Short mmCIF file of C-alpha atoms and ligand atoms in Angstrom, two decimals:
data_model
loop_
_atom_site.label_atom_id
_atom_site.label_comp_id
_atom_site.label_asym_id
_atom_site.label_seq_id
_atom_site.Cartn_x
_atom_site.Cartn_y
_atom_site.Cartn_z
CA MET A 1 118.13 61.26 274.44
CA ALA A 2 118.68 64.84 275.03
CA TYR A 3 116.28 66.32 277.45
CA ASP A 4 115.33 69.95 277.66
CA PHE A 5 116.30 70.00 281.44
CA ASP A 6 118.43 67.87 283.81
CA LEU A 7 115.78 68.38 286.56
CA PHE A 8 112.20 69.76 286.34
CA VAL A 9 110.35 70.48 289.75
CA ILE A 10 106.74 70.57 289.91
CA GLY A 11 105.86 72.83 292.61
CA GLY A 12 107.63 76.19 293.89
CA GLY A 13 107.08 75.86 297.55
CA SER A 14 109.39 75.44 300.27
CA ALA A 15 110.58 71.88 299.01
CA GLY A 16 110.70 72.77 295.42
CA VAL A 17 112.27 75.94 295.43
CA ARG A 18 115.16 74.92 297.67
CA LEU A 19 115.72 71.76 295.49
CA ALA A 20 115.82 73.58 292.36
CA ARG A 21 118.25 76.38 293.60
CA ILE A 22 120.89 73.96 295.11
CA ALA A 23 120.52 71.60 292.04
CA ALA A 24 121.30 74.56 289.85
CA GLY A 25 124.11 75.70 292.12
CA HIS A 26 125.61 72.35 291.46
CA GLY A 27 125.55 72.90 287.83
CA ALA A 28 122.25 71.08 286.74
CA ARG A 29 119.94 72.43 284.12
CA VAL A 30 116.93 73.08 286.36
CA ALA A 31 113.18 74.27 285.61
CA VAL A 32 110.30 74.72 288.15
CA ALA A 33 106.84 75.12 287.49
CA GLU A 34 104.30 76.99 289.81
CA GLU A 35 100.73 77.49 289.18
CA ARG A 36 99.59 79.55 292.10
CA PHE A 37 102.07 81.52 294.04
CA TRP A 38 105.80 81.21 294.55
CA GLY A 39 106.85 80.00 298.06
CA GLY A 40 103.78 77.77 298.28
CA THR A 41 101.55 77.38 301.36
CA CYS A 42 104.10 78.43 304.17
CA VAL A 43 104.91 82.01 302.70
CA ASN A 44 101.36 82.71 301.21
CA VAL A 45 98.59 80.89 303.24
CA GLY A 46 100.45 79.25 305.98
CA CYS A 47 103.32 79.70 308.53
CA VAL A 48 104.36 83.24 307.55
CA PRO A 49 100.93 85.18 307.42
CA LYS A 50 99.65 82.91 310.53
CA LYS A 51 102.59 83.84 312.51
CA ILE A 52 102.02 87.69 311.77
CA MET A 53 98.35 87.09 312.94
CA VAL A 54 99.21 85.25 316.00
CA ASN A 55 101.78 88.13 316.95
CA ALA A 56 98.85 90.53 316.37
CA ALA A 57 96.51 88.51 318.56
CA GLU A 58 98.93 88.70 321.46
CA TYR A 59 99.26 92.51 321.56
CA GLY A 60 95.75 93.03 323.04
CA ALA A 61 96.45 90.84 326.15
CA TRP A 62 100.03 92.25 326.53
CA ALA A 63 98.70 95.66 326.44
CA GLY A 64 96.26 94.60 329.36
CA ASP A 65 99.09 93.17 331.12
CA ALA A 66 101.05 96.41 330.97
CA ALA A 67 99.02 98.09 333.71
CA ALA A 68 100.32 95.97 336.40
CA PHE A 69 103.69 97.12 335.39
CA GLY A 70 102.68 100.53 335.78
CA TRP A 71 101.88 101.51 332.26
CA ASP A 72 98.64 103.43 331.58
CA ILE A 73 97.40 101.93 328.19
CA SER A 74 94.07 101.63 327.00
CA VAL A 75 93.17 99.58 324.15
CA ALA A 76 90.48 101.16 321.82
CA GLY A 77 90.07 98.48 319.41
CA HIS A 78 91.72 96.39 316.64
CA ASP A 79 91.83 97.52 312.79
CA TRP A 80 91.66 94.29 310.82
CA ALA A 81 92.32 96.05 307.37
CA ARG A 82 95.56 97.50 308.87
CA LEU A 83 96.73 94.19 310.05
CA ALA A 84 95.87 92.74 306.97
CA ALA A 85 97.67 95.33 304.83
CA ALA A 86 100.74 94.67 306.79
CA ARG A 87 100.49 91.02 306.41
CA ASP A 88 99.95 90.93 302.88
CA ALA A 89 102.93 93.44 302.02
CA GLU A 90 105.16 91.12 304.05
CA VAL A 91 103.83 87.93 302.16
CA ALA A 92 104.28 89.76 298.88
CA ARG A 93 107.78 90.63 299.72
CA LEU A 94 108.96 87.19 300.52
CA SER A 95 107.02 85.57 297.71
CA GLY A 96 108.86 88.10 295.56
CA ILE A 97 112.25 87.06 297.15
CA TYR A 98 111.46 83.43 296.27
CA GLY A 99 111.12 84.46 292.66
CA LYS A 100 114.43 86.27 292.85
CA LEU A 101 116.29 83.52 294.40
CA LEU A 102 115.32 81.11 291.57
CA ALA A 103 116.23 83.82 288.96
CA GLY A 104 119.55 84.31 290.81
CA ALA A 105 120.34 80.88 290.72
CA GLY A 106 119.68 80.29 287.08
CA VAL A 107 116.65 78.46 287.35
CA THR A 108 113.98 78.66 284.52
CA ALA A 109 110.59 79.45 286.33
CA PHE A 110 107.28 78.70 284.53
CA ASP A 111 104.12 80.45 285.93
CA ALA A 112 102.06 77.59 284.81
CA ARG A 113 100.51 74.17 285.64
CA ALA A 114 102.64 71.30 284.79
CA SER A 115 101.50 67.68 284.42
CA PHE A 116 102.80 64.37 283.07
CA LEU A 117 102.25 63.25 279.53
CA ASP A 118 104.91 60.60 279.91
CA PRO A 119 107.46 59.44 282.42
CA HIS A 120 109.91 61.98 281.09
CA MET A 121 107.68 64.49 279.39
CA LEU A 122 105.29 67.12 280.91
CA ASP A 123 102.85 69.47 279.74
CA VAL A 124 103.88 72.93 281.08
CA GLY A 125 101.03 75.47 280.45
CA GLY A 126 100.50 74.07 277.07
CA GLN A 127 103.99 73.66 276.16
CA ARG A 128 105.99 70.27 276.12
CA VAL A 129 108.91 70.03 278.24
CA THR A 130 111.13 67.08 278.78
CA ALA A 131 113.44 66.34 281.87
CA GLU A 132 115.73 63.52 282.72
CA ARG A 133 114.68 63.71 286.18
CA ILE A 134 111.47 65.07 287.62
CA VAL A 135 110.63 65.93 291.17
CA VAL A 136 106.97 66.29 292.36
CA ALA A 137 106.87 68.87 295.22
CA THR A 138 102.80 70.14 294.72
CA GLY A 139 102.37 70.28 298.60
CA GLY A 140 98.85 70.09 300.06
CA THR A 141 95.59 71.64 300.36
CA PRO A 142 93.28 72.14 303.21
CA THR A 143 90.04 69.86 303.22
CA ARG A 144 86.58 70.17 304.29
CA LEU A 145 84.66 67.21 306.03
CA ASP A 146 81.95 65.49 304.05
CA MET A 147 78.99 66.65 305.54
CA PRO A 148 75.67 68.56 304.62
CA GLY A 149 76.49 72.20 304.23
CA ALA A 150 80.35 71.82 304.15
CA GLU A 151 80.52 74.37 301.35
CA LEU A 152 79.34 76.92 303.85
CA GLY A 153 82.51 76.39 305.82
CA LEU A 154 85.81 77.99 305.45
CA VAL A 155 89.43 76.52 305.22
CA SER A 156 92.62 77.80 306.56
CA ASP A 157 93.28 79.73 303.16
CA ASP A 158 90.28 81.73 303.67
CA LEU A 159 91.53 83.40 306.95
CA PHE A 160 93.98 85.41 304.86
CA THR A 161 91.24 87.06 302.55
CA LEU A 162 88.52 87.83 305.11
CA LYS A 163 87.72 91.48 305.03
CA ALA A 164 86.74 91.53 308.78
CA LEU A 165 87.16 89.52 311.95
CA PRO A 166 84.06 87.19 312.36
CA LYS A 167 82.33 88.12 315.55
CA ARG A 168 81.45 84.44 316.55
CA ALA A 169 83.59 81.61 314.94
CA ILE A 170 83.32 77.98 315.30
CA VAL A 171 86.61 76.10 314.61
CA ILE A 172 86.29 72.16 313.75
CA GLY A 173 89.16 70.13 314.73
CA ALA A 174 91.84 70.25 317.30
CA GLY A 175 95.20 69.82 315.42
CA TYR A 176 97.77 72.32 314.74
CA ILE A 177 95.70 74.58 312.51
CA ALA A 178 92.57 74.44 314.70
CA VAL A 179 94.06 75.66 318.00
CA GLU A 180 96.25 78.28 316.17
CA PHE A 181 93.14 79.91 314.49
CA ALA A 182 91.02 79.59 317.68
CA SER A 183 93.82 81.69 319.41
CA ILE A 184 94.26 84.14 316.52
CA LEU A 185 90.39 84.67 316.34
CA ARG A 186 90.09 84.91 320.16
CA GLY A 187 93.12 87.25 320.71
CA LEU A 188 91.66 89.49 318.15
CA GLY A 189 88.22 89.50 320.01
CA ALA A 190 86.17 86.96 318.51
CA GLU A 191 83.91 84.64 320.60
CA VAL A 192 85.33 81.25 319.55
CA ASP A 193 83.99 77.55 319.85
CA LEU A 194 86.31 74.87 319.24
CA MET A 195 84.61 71.58 318.45
CA TYR A 196 86.59 68.21 318.24
CA ARG A 197 85.68 64.57 318.31
CA ALA A 198 88.58 63.58 320.98
CA ALA A 199 88.55 64.27 324.68
CA LEU A 200 91.59 66.46 324.48
CA PRO A 201 93.09 68.72 321.60
CA LEU A 202 96.10 67.95 319.46
CA ARG A 203 96.06 64.34 319.33
CA GLY A 204 99.73 62.73 318.73
CA PHE A 205 101.23 65.34 321.56
CA ASP A 206 102.36 64.38 324.86
CA GLU A 207 99.20 63.83 327.13
CA ASP A 208 100.42 66.36 329.80
CA VAL A 209 100.85 68.98 326.82
CA ARG A 210 97.50 68.10 325.67
CA ALA A 211 95.73 68.63 329.04
CA ALA A 212 97.57 72.00 329.65
CA ALA A 213 96.77 72.99 326.05
CA ALA A 214 92.93 72.52 326.93
CA GLU A 215 93.44 74.44 330.15
CA SER A 216 95.18 77.34 328.44
CA LEU A 217 92.63 77.57 325.62
CA ALA A 218 89.75 77.52 327.89
CA ALA A 219 91.60 80.27 330.27
CA ASN A 220 91.93 82.44 327.09
CA GLY A 221 88.04 82.30 326.72
CA ILE A 222 87.71 79.80 324.15
CA ARG A 223 84.72 77.46 324.52
CA LEU A 224 85.93 74.06 324.34
CA ASN A 225 83.35 71.22 322.94
CA PRO A 226 85.32 67.93 323.22
CA ASP A 227 83.84 64.68 322.07
CA VAL A 228 81.58 66.40 319.51
CA THR A 229 81.49 65.12 315.97
CA PRO A 230 80.13 67.94 313.74
CA ALA A 231 77.02 66.77 311.76
CA ARG A 232 75.85 69.65 309.62
CA ILE A 233 76.10 73.49 308.57
CA GLU A 234 72.99 75.25 307.81
CA ARG A 235 72.47 78.80 306.62
CA VAL A 236 69.83 80.57 309.03
CA ASP A 237 69.23 84.22 307.87
CA ASP A 238 72.62 85.57 307.69
CA GLN A 239 74.30 83.40 310.14
CA LEU A 240 75.55 79.83 309.93
CA MET A 241 73.97 77.13 312.53
CA VAL A 242 76.47 74.23 313.25
CA THR A 243 75.08 70.93 314.83
CA GLY A 244 77.09 68.07 316.12
CA GLY A 245 76.93 65.17 318.60
CA SER A 246 73.83 64.77 320.28
CA THR A 247 73.36 68.29 321.74
CA PHE A 248 75.76 70.71 319.94
CA MET A 249 74.12 73.41 318.31
CA ARG A 250 75.51 77.15 317.92
CA GLU A 251 75.23 79.98 315.56
CA ALA A 252 78.24 81.67 314.08
CA ASP A 253 79.33 84.23 311.46
CA ALA A 254 82.17 81.99 310.16
CA VAL A 255 83.06 78.30 310.58
CA PHE A 256 86.43 77.04 310.00
CA PHE A 257 87.13 73.28 308.79
CA CYS A 258 90.71 72.73 310.23
CA THR A 259 90.44 68.97 309.75
CA GLY A 260 93.41 68.04 307.93
CA ARG A 261 95.13 68.57 304.60
CA ALA A 262 95.30 66.56 301.43
CA PRO A 263 98.10 65.97 299.05
CA ASN A 264 97.85 67.75 295.66
CA THR A 265 98.00 65.00 293.28
CA ALA A 266 94.73 65.34 291.56
CA GLY A 267 95.31 66.14 287.64
CA LEU A 268 98.96 65.59 287.66
CA GLY A 269 98.78 63.02 285.21
CA LEU A 270 100.77 60.52 287.65
CA ASP A 271 99.16 57.49 286.04
CA ARG A 272 100.72 58.55 282.66
CA ALA A 273 104.27 58.47 284.47
CA GLY A 274 103.32 55.07 286.05
CA ILE A 275 102.92 56.30 289.37
CA ALA A 276 99.98 55.23 291.66
CA VAL A 277 98.96 57.27 294.85
CA THR A 278 97.85 56.00 298.19
CA ALA A 279 94.10 56.03 299.35
CA GLY A 280 94.68 59.42 300.99
CA GLY A 281 96.25 60.72 297.56
CA ALA A 282 100.00 60.80 298.68
CA ILE A 283 102.79 59.77 296.35
CA PRO A 284 104.47 56.82 298.11
CA VAL A 285 108.17 57.05 298.15
CA ASP A 286 111.32 54.99 299.35
CA ASP A 287 113.77 56.30 301.97
CA ASP A 288 115.52 58.25 299.15
CA HIS A 289 112.36 59.89 298.11
CA ARG A 290 112.14 57.91 294.84
CA THR A 291 108.61 56.97 293.46
CA ALA A 292 107.76 53.79 291.55
CA GLN A 293 109.97 55.55 288.90
CA PRO A 294 113.54 55.78 289.90
CA HIS A 295 114.07 58.98 288.00
CA ILE A 296 110.88 60.59 289.62
CA HIS A 297 111.08 61.78 293.17
CA ALA A 298 108.42 63.28 295.57
CA ILE A 299 109.25 65.73 298.49
CA GLY A 300 107.40 67.80 300.91
CA ASP A 301 103.62 67.74 301.80
CA VAL A 302 102.76 65.57 298.76
CA ILE A 303 104.34 62.55 300.39
CA ASP A 304 102.36 63.21 303.68
CA ARG A 305 105.22 62.15 306.03
CA VAL A 306 105.93 65.03 308.21
CA ASN A 307 104.28 67.97 306.97
CA LEU A 308 106.59 70.98 308.11
CA THR A 309 108.30 73.61 306.12
CA PRO A 310 111.88 73.02 307.65
CA MET A 311 111.49 69.37 307.05
CA ALA A 312 110.71 70.01 303.17
CA THR A 313 113.37 72.40 302.62
CA ALA A 314 115.91 70.02 304.33
CA VAL A 315 114.80 67.01 302.29
CA GLY A 316 114.88 69.36 299.11
CA HIS A 317 118.45 70.43 299.79
CA ALA A 318 119.55 66.77 300.62
CA LEU A 319 117.91 65.38 297.21
CA ALA A 320 119.93 68.19 295.39
CA ASP A 321 123.24 67.26 297.00
CA THR A 322 122.32 63.63 296.45
CA LEU A 323 121.46 63.77 292.67
CA PHE A 324 123.62 66.67 291.54
CA GLY A 325 126.24 67.49 294.03
CA GLY A 326 128.19 64.29 294.35
CA ASN A 327 127.13 64.06 298.03
CA PRO A 328 124.46 61.31 298.61
CA ARG A 329 122.80 61.95 301.87
CA ARG A 330 119.30 61.71 303.63
CA ALA A 331 117.80 64.52 305.91
CA SER A 332 116.46 62.69 309.21
CA TYR A 333 112.93 62.46 309.95
CA GLU A 334 113.96 61.67 313.64
CA ASN A 335 113.75 64.36 316.51
CA VAL A 336 112.17 67.02 314.27
CA PRO A 337 111.39 69.80 316.58
CA THR A 338 108.02 71.55 316.11
CA ALA A 339 105.86 74.15 317.59
CA VAL A 340 102.04 74.79 317.67
CA PHE A 341 101.44 78.64 317.71
CA MET A 342 98.58 78.75 319.74
CA THR A 343 98.49 81.24 322.80
CA PRO A 344 100.84 80.42 324.57
CA PRO A 345 102.63 78.20 322.22
CA ILE A 346 103.69 74.69 322.44
CA ALA A 347 106.95 73.25 321.46
CA THR A 348 108.34 69.75 321.44
CA VAL A 349 111.22 67.57 320.26
CA GLY A 350 111.58 63.77 320.42
CA LEU A 351 109.13 61.05 321.87
CA THR A 352 106.00 61.54 323.95
CA GLU A 353 105.95 60.05 327.31
CA ALA A 354 103.53 57.28 325.94
CA ASP A 355 105.99 56.54 323.06
CA ALA A 356 108.94 56.46 324.90
CA ALA A 357 107.46 54.31 327.65
CA ALA A 358 106.33 51.82 324.99
CA ARG A 359 110.07 51.26 324.27
CA GLY A 360 111.04 50.70 327.87
CA PRO A 361 111.31 52.36 331.31
CA VAL A 362 111.58 56.15 331.46
CA ASP A 363 112.24 58.68 334.25
CA VAL A 364 109.59 61.69 333.77
CA TYR A 365 110.41 65.18 335.02
CA VAL A 366 107.41 67.66 334.86
CA THR A 367 107.36 71.16 336.13
CA ARG A 368 104.28 73.75 336.06
CA PHE A 369 104.93 77.26 337.04
CA THR A 370 103.80 80.92 336.57
CA PRO A 371 106.48 82.91 334.68
CA MET A 372 107.71 85.79 336.35
CA ARG A 373 105.90 88.34 333.99
CA HIS A 374 102.54 86.97 335.11
CA THR A 375 103.05 86.68 338.67
CA ILE A 376 102.98 90.32 338.16
CA SER A 377 100.34 90.51 335.48
CA LYS A 378 98.05 88.06 337.32
CA ARG A 379 96.82 86.98 334.01
CA ASP A 380 95.06 83.68 333.75
CA GLY A 381 96.15 80.76 331.47
CA ARG A 382 99.83 81.59 331.50
CA ARG A 383 101.11 78.71 333.30
CA THR A 384 104.02 77.00 331.91
CA LEU A 385 104.39 73.30 331.45
CA MET A 386 107.84 71.74 331.00
CA LYS A 387 108.64 67.98 330.62
CA LEU A 388 111.65 65.73 330.00
CA VAL A 389 111.26 62.22 329.16
CA VAL A 390 114.41 60.36 330.00
CA CYS A 391 115.49 56.70 329.01
CA GLN A 392 116.16 55.11 332.39
CA ARG A 393 118.93 52.66 331.09
CA THR A 394 121.00 55.34 329.06
CA GLN A 395 119.80 58.35 330.75
CA LYS A 396 119.31 60.01 327.27
CA VAL A 397 116.57 62.82 326.94
CA LEU A 398 114.16 61.03 324.37
CA GLY A 399 111.62 64.04 324.58
CA ALA A 400 111.24 67.67 325.72
CA HIS A 401 108.22 69.27 325.57
CA MET A 402 106.87 72.68 326.73
CA LEU A 403 103.61 74.78 326.70
CA GLY A 404 104.42 78.57 327.59
CA GLU A 405 105.62 81.81 326.07
CA ASP A 406 108.84 81.63 324.06
CA SER A 407 108.61 77.82 323.91
CA ALA A 408 109.27 77.79 320.20
CA GLU A 409 112.33 80.01 320.82
CA ILE A 410 113.72 77.75 323.60
CA MET A 411 113.04 74.39 321.86
CA GLN A 412 115.16 75.10 318.80
CA GLY A 413 118.32 74.93 321.23
CA ILE A 414 116.93 72.03 323.21
CA GLY A 415 116.45 70.25 319.72
CA ILE A 416 120.42 70.38 319.07
CA ALA A 417 121.08 68.64 322.35
CA VAL A 418 118.35 66.05 321.90
CA GLY A 419 119.42 65.33 318.36
CA MET A 420 122.96 64.86 319.52
CA GLY A 421 122.01 62.22 322.40
CA ALA A 422 122.36 64.62 325.44
CA THR A 423 121.61 62.81 328.63
CA LYS A 424 119.81 64.17 331.72
CA GLN A 425 123.31 64.63 333.29
CA ASP A 426 124.24 66.84 330.28
CA PHE A 427 121.18 68.98 330.96
CA ASP A 428 121.81 69.08 334.65
CA ARG A 429 125.48 70.31 334.17
CA THR A 430 124.54 73.23 332.12
CA ILE A 431 124.35 76.43 333.89
CA GLY A 432 120.92 78.08 333.85
CA ILE A 433 120.34 81.72 332.23
CA HIS A 434 118.54 83.52 335.01
CA PRO A 435 116.00 84.67 335.61
CA THR A 436 114.33 82.87 332.68
CA ALA A 437 111.86 80.12 332.03
CA ALA A 438 114.32 78.11 329.87
CA GLU A 439 116.40 77.54 332.95
CA GLU A 440 113.97 75.06 334.23
CA PHE A 441 115.02 72.78 331.41
CA VAL A 442 118.37 72.42 333.26
CA THR A 443 117.15 72.52 337.00
CA LEU A 444 114.60 69.75 336.93
CA ARG A 445 116.05 67.77 339.91
CA THR A 446 113.22 65.81 341.17
CA ARG A 447 111.86 63.03 339.13
CA THR A 448 107.94 63.23 338.87
CA ARG A 449 107.28 59.59 338.12
CA GLU A 450 108.66 56.53 336.35
CA ALA A 451 106.90 55.04 333.46
CA GLY A 452 107.44 52.30 330.80
CA VAL A 453 107.10 48.58 330.49
CA PRO A 454 110.21 46.69 331.58
CA GLU A 455 109.41 43.75 328.90
CA ALA A 456 109.53 46.56 326.12
CA ALA A 457 113.14 47.24 327.27
CA ALA A 458 114.11 43.58 327.29
CA ALA A 459 112.76 42.99 323.89
CA GLN A 460 114.95 45.80 322.40
P1 NDP B 501 95.82 67.91 311.64
O1 NDP B 501 95.92 66.62 311.03
O2 NDP B 501 96.94 68.23 312.81
O3 NDP B 501 94.52 67.99 312.60
C1 NDP B 501 93.21 67.59 312.08
C2 NDP B 501 92.40 67.74 312.98
O4 NDP B 501 90.92 67.54 312.39
C3 NDP B 501 92.38 66.81 314.08
O5 NDP B 501 91.83 67.54 315.45
C4 NDP B 501 91.44 65.63 313.69
O6 NDP B 501 90.84 64.85 314.74
C5 NDP B 501 90.35 66.35 313.07
N1 NDP B 501 89.62 65.63 312.08
C6 NDP B 501 90.10 64.90 311.00
N2 NDP B 501 88.98 64.09 310.56
C7 NDP B 501 87.93 64.30 311.19
C8 NDP B 501 86.69 63.97 311.03
N3 NDP B 501 86.29 62.90 309.93
N4 NDP B 501 85.80 64.27 311.87
C9 NDP B 501 85.98 65.19 313.03
N5 NDP B 501 87.34 65.71 313.06
C10 NDP B 501 88.30 65.23 312.17
O7 NDP B 501 95.54 68.82 310.48
P2 NDP B 501 95.69 70.39 310.59
O8 NDP B 501 94.94 70.50 309.39
O9 NDP B 501 95.51 71.08 311.66
O10 NDP B 501 97.30 70.62 309.78
C11 NDP B 501 97.76 69.87 309.02
C12 NDP B 501 99.42 69.65 309.02
O11 NDP B 501 99.99 70.81 308.89
C13 NDP B 501 99.93 69.43 310.46
O12 NDP B 501 99.66 68.19 310.91
C14 NDP B 501 101.38 70.12 310.62
O13 NDP B 501 101.92 68.98 309.96
C15 NDP B 501 101.27 71.15 309.35
N6 NDP B 501 100.99 72.36 310.26
C16 NDP B 501 102.06 72.85 310.99
C17 NDP B 501 101.98 73.93 311.49
C18 NDP B 501 103.20 74.37 312.59
O14 NDP B 501 104.31 73.95 312.33
N7 NDP B 501 103.05 75.41 313.60
C19 NDP B 501 100.98 74.81 311.70
C20 NDP B 501 99.88 74.22 310.73
C21 NDP B 501 99.89 73.18 310.08
P3 NDP B 501 91.57 63.61 315.53
O15 NDP B 501 92.55 64.27 316.01
O16 NDP B 501 90.59 63.12 316.17
O17 NDP B 501 91.81 62.75 314.25
#
């Protein structure tokens, strides 16, 4: 049968656009449908506008630090509207580039919603389109908790359309988005409560990092409310009242649910394509990102595996090379470096101490210090944490973790070393760049502790 396209991609976000562009470069006839905005979450309501706001939030404290270095700077206030205009202009620029990249690659772009009519046929904004292969790259969406008054709360998308800084904000959750949003709002001058159900923020991160994160968030003036499960939100006059746990009760101007994201699979007609989703709504795929239908693949946040933009683009690129480039390959989900842009940021690659220790004995190196800038500024909450987790048997660095200024910039390079299987001795023989915080990663001489279960090693 002759199809309209060799490849139809549903979703014009990070994963879908990269896949479409590269596949078209390999000579395929490609179309993409996007119903909301080109560039998806990352460009429009995620990484990009968020990072601009993180940058904005940091300037106030830096201006304060400058006095210790002799500068006479006074901060009169912050203009939210000016920041929003600069942010939105940059987002519009980048979103436009995504559209141009597709056109330049010869991809047919539909500004429309696409849904399955059968395994090879889609309804694309009312038009019937067929394709030999279809890839679902529809991403995810922020969710609210199921509780009374949930509709009164905001989600992450809403930060980017607020007309003013809420003076008092309650952030529910303690994952990536929660601690980033709490840092942004606090840095710009809001009173912020972070409320979360665990004892420490950032479940899944290394325990030392989690403890240091709690310390930094508190030092920045964010009120931490651990071990609290939110119960309800009510409107009281023009305020919102949040209650939770047995004692938490606080008023705020805005409440943000930062409690996870759900894959965008509703209304896609997946049943008509013979594809079932998981209980959480994700599309199950095999190691080659094939769904239950071998000609239909799914990539990016819609599979809910590693929900990070660079992972999605890497997988999209590999899939294009595999399907159309005569170069079958997979992007690895191992040793994915990642950063949390709270203030100061966290960055990590590889295993936590607990995960590494569950596999066998490890040597653990931890250092905490005040970076040079803040020995002068005397600002609280700026102590850096660096940590290496090293396999005792092979001396390979299994995990690197950092909380501190520039950690994301530093971890990108460490990620290359860890991905290549560098040993602690490889780190040690590397000459430091002095004076930097980064050099601490190559001068960790004294083991802090040993951890791990010898039996686990024997069983490997
Ligand atoms: P996360 O999964 O990171 O965090 C969700 C938070 O909500 C956790 O603290 C979780 O608590 C809490 N939570 C979930 N359900 C409930 C509940 N029923 N009651 C109370 N608390 C609850 O999700 P995010 O929305 O923060 O981020 C989604 C993903 O997006 C991230 O995992 C990441 O992959 C990606 N992302 C990456 C960024 C980056 O690279 N810098 C930035 C932002 C997002 P608990 O831990 O106890 O389950």
